[in-house]
PDB file of C-alpha atoms in Angstrom:
ATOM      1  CA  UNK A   1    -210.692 -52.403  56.878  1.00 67.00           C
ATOM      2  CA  UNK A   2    -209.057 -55.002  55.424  1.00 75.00           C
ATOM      3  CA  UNK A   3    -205.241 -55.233  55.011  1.00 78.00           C
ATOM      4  CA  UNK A   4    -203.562 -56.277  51.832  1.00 80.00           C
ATOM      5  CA  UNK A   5    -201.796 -59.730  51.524  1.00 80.00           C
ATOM      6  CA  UNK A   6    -198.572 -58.924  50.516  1.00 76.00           C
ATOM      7  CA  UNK A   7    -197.205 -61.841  47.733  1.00 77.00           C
ATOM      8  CA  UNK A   8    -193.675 -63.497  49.573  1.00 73.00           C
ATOM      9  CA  UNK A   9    -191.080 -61.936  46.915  1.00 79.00           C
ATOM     10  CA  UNK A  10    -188.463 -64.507  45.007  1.00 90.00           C
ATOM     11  CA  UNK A  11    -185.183 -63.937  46.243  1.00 91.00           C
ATOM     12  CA  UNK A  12    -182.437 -65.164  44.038  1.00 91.00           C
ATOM     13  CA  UNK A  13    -178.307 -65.707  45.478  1.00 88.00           C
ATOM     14  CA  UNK A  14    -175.668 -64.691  43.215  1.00 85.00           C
ATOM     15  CA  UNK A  15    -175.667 -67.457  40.716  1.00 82.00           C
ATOM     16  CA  UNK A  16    -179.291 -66.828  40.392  1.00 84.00           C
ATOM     17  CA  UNK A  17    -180.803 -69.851  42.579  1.00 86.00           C
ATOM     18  CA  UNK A  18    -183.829 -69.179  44.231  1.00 90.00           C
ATOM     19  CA  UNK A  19    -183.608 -68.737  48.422  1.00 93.00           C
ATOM     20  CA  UNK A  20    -186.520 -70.206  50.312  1.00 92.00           C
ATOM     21  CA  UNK A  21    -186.973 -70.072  53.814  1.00 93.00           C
ATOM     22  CA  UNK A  22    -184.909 -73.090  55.331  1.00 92.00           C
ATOM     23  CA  UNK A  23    -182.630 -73.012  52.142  1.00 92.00           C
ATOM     24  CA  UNK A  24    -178.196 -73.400  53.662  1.00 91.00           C
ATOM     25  CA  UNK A  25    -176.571 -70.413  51.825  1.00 93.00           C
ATOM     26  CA  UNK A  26    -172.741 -69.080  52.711  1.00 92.00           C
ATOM     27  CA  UNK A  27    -172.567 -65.274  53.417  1.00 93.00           C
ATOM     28  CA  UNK A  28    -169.638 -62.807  54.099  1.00 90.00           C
ATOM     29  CA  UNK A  29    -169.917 -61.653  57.681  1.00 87.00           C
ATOM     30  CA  UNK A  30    -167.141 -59.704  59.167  1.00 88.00           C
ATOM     31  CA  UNK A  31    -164.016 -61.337  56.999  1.00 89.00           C
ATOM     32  CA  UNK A  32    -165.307 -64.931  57.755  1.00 88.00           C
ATOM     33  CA  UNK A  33    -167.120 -67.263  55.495  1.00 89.00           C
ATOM     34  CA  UNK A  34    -170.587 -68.782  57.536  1.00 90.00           C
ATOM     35  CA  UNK A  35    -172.733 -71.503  56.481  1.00 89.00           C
ATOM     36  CA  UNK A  36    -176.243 -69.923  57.721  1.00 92.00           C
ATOM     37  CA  UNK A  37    -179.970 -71.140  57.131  1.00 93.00           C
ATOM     38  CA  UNK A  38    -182.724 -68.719  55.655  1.00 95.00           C
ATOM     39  CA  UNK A  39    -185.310 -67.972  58.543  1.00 94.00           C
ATOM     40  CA  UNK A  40    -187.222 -65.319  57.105  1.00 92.00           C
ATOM     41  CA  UNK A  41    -188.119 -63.757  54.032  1.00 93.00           C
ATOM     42  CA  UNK A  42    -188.195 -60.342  54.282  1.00 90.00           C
ATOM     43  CA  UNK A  43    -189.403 -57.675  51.173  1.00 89.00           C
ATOM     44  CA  UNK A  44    -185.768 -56.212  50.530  1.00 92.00           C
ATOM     45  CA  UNK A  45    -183.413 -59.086  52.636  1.00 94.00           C
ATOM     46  CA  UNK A  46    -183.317 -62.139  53.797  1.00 95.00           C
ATOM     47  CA  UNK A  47    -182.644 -63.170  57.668  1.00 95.00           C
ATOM     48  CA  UNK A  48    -179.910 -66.059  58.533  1.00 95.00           C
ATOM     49  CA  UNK A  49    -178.799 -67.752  61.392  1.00 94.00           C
ATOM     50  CA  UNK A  50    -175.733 -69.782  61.367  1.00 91.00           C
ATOM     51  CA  UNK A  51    -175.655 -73.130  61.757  1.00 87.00           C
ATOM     52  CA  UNK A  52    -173.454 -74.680  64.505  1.00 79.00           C
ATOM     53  CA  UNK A  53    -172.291 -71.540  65.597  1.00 74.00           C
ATOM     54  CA  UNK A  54    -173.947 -70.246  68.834  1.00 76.00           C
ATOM     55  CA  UNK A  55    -175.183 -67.002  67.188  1.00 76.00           C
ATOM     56  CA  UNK A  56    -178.626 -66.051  68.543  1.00 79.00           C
ATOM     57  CA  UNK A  57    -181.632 -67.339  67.045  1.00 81.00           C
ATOM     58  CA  UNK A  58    -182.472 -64.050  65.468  1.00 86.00           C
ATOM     59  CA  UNK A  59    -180.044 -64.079  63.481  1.00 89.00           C
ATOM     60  CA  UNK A  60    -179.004 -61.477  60.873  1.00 93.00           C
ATOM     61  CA  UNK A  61    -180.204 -59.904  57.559  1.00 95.00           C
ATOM     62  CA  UNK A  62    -178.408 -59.911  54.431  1.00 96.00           C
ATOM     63  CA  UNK A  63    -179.296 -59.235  50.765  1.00 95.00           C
ATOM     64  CA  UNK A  64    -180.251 -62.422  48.888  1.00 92.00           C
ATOM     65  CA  UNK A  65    -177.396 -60.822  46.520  1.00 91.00           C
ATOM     66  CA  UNK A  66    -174.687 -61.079  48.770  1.00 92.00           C
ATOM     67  CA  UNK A  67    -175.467 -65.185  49.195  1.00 92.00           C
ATOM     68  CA  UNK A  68    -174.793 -68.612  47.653  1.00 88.00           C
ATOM     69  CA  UNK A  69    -176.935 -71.055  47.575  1.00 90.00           C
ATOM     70  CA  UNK A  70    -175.289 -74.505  49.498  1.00 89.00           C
ATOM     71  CA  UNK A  71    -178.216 -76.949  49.903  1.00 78.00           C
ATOM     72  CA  UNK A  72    -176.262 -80.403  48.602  1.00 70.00           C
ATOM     73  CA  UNK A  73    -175.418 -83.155  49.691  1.00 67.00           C
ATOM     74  CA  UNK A  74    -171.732 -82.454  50.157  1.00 64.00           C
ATOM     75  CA  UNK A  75    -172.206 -79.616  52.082  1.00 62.00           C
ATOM     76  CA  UNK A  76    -174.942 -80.529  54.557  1.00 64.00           C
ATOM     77  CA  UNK A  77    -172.941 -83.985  55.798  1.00 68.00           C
ATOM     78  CA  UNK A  78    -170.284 -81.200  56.668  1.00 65.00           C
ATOM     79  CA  UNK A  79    -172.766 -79.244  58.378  1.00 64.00           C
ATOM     80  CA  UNK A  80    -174.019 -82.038  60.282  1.00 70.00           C
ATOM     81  CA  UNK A  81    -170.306 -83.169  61.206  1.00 72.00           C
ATOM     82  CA  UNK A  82    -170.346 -80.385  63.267  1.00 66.00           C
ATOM     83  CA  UNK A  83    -166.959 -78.455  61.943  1.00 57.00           C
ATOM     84  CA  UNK A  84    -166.526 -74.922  63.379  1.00 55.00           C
ATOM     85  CA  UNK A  85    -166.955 -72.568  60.170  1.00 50.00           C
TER      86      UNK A  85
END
């Protein structure tokens, strides 16, 4: 038997932008502010990873809600300067 393919939901961030998988979003976790990247798409959440940060690789999941989308060019030459968040 055949399973069915699931279509990848549209997850939109607060200001209703639409989150793809590799999109930079800043999310709330534990009182601090964290510039993350989208690494999966899940039905209900998404799962993020912060940048520069030495989280582990799997990351965490958080409603697509709860985000903002960051993905300019202002913000990622700050990510890339390396800046501790």
């Amino acid at each position: 038997m055949m399973k069915k393919i699931r279509p990848v939901p549209e997850h939109k961030d607060k200001l209703g932008q639409i989150i793809n998988e590799g999109t930079k979003v800043a999310v709330s976790r534990l009182n601090q502010l964290r510039i993350c990247s989208v690494i999966k798409i899940t039905p209900k959440m998404i799962r993020v990873v912060p940048v520069n940060d030495g989280y582990p690789s799997s990351g965490f999941q958080v409603f697509s809600h709860q985000t903002v989308v960051v993905d300019t060019k202002d913000v990622l030459s700050y990510i890339l300067r390396g800046l501790p968040g």
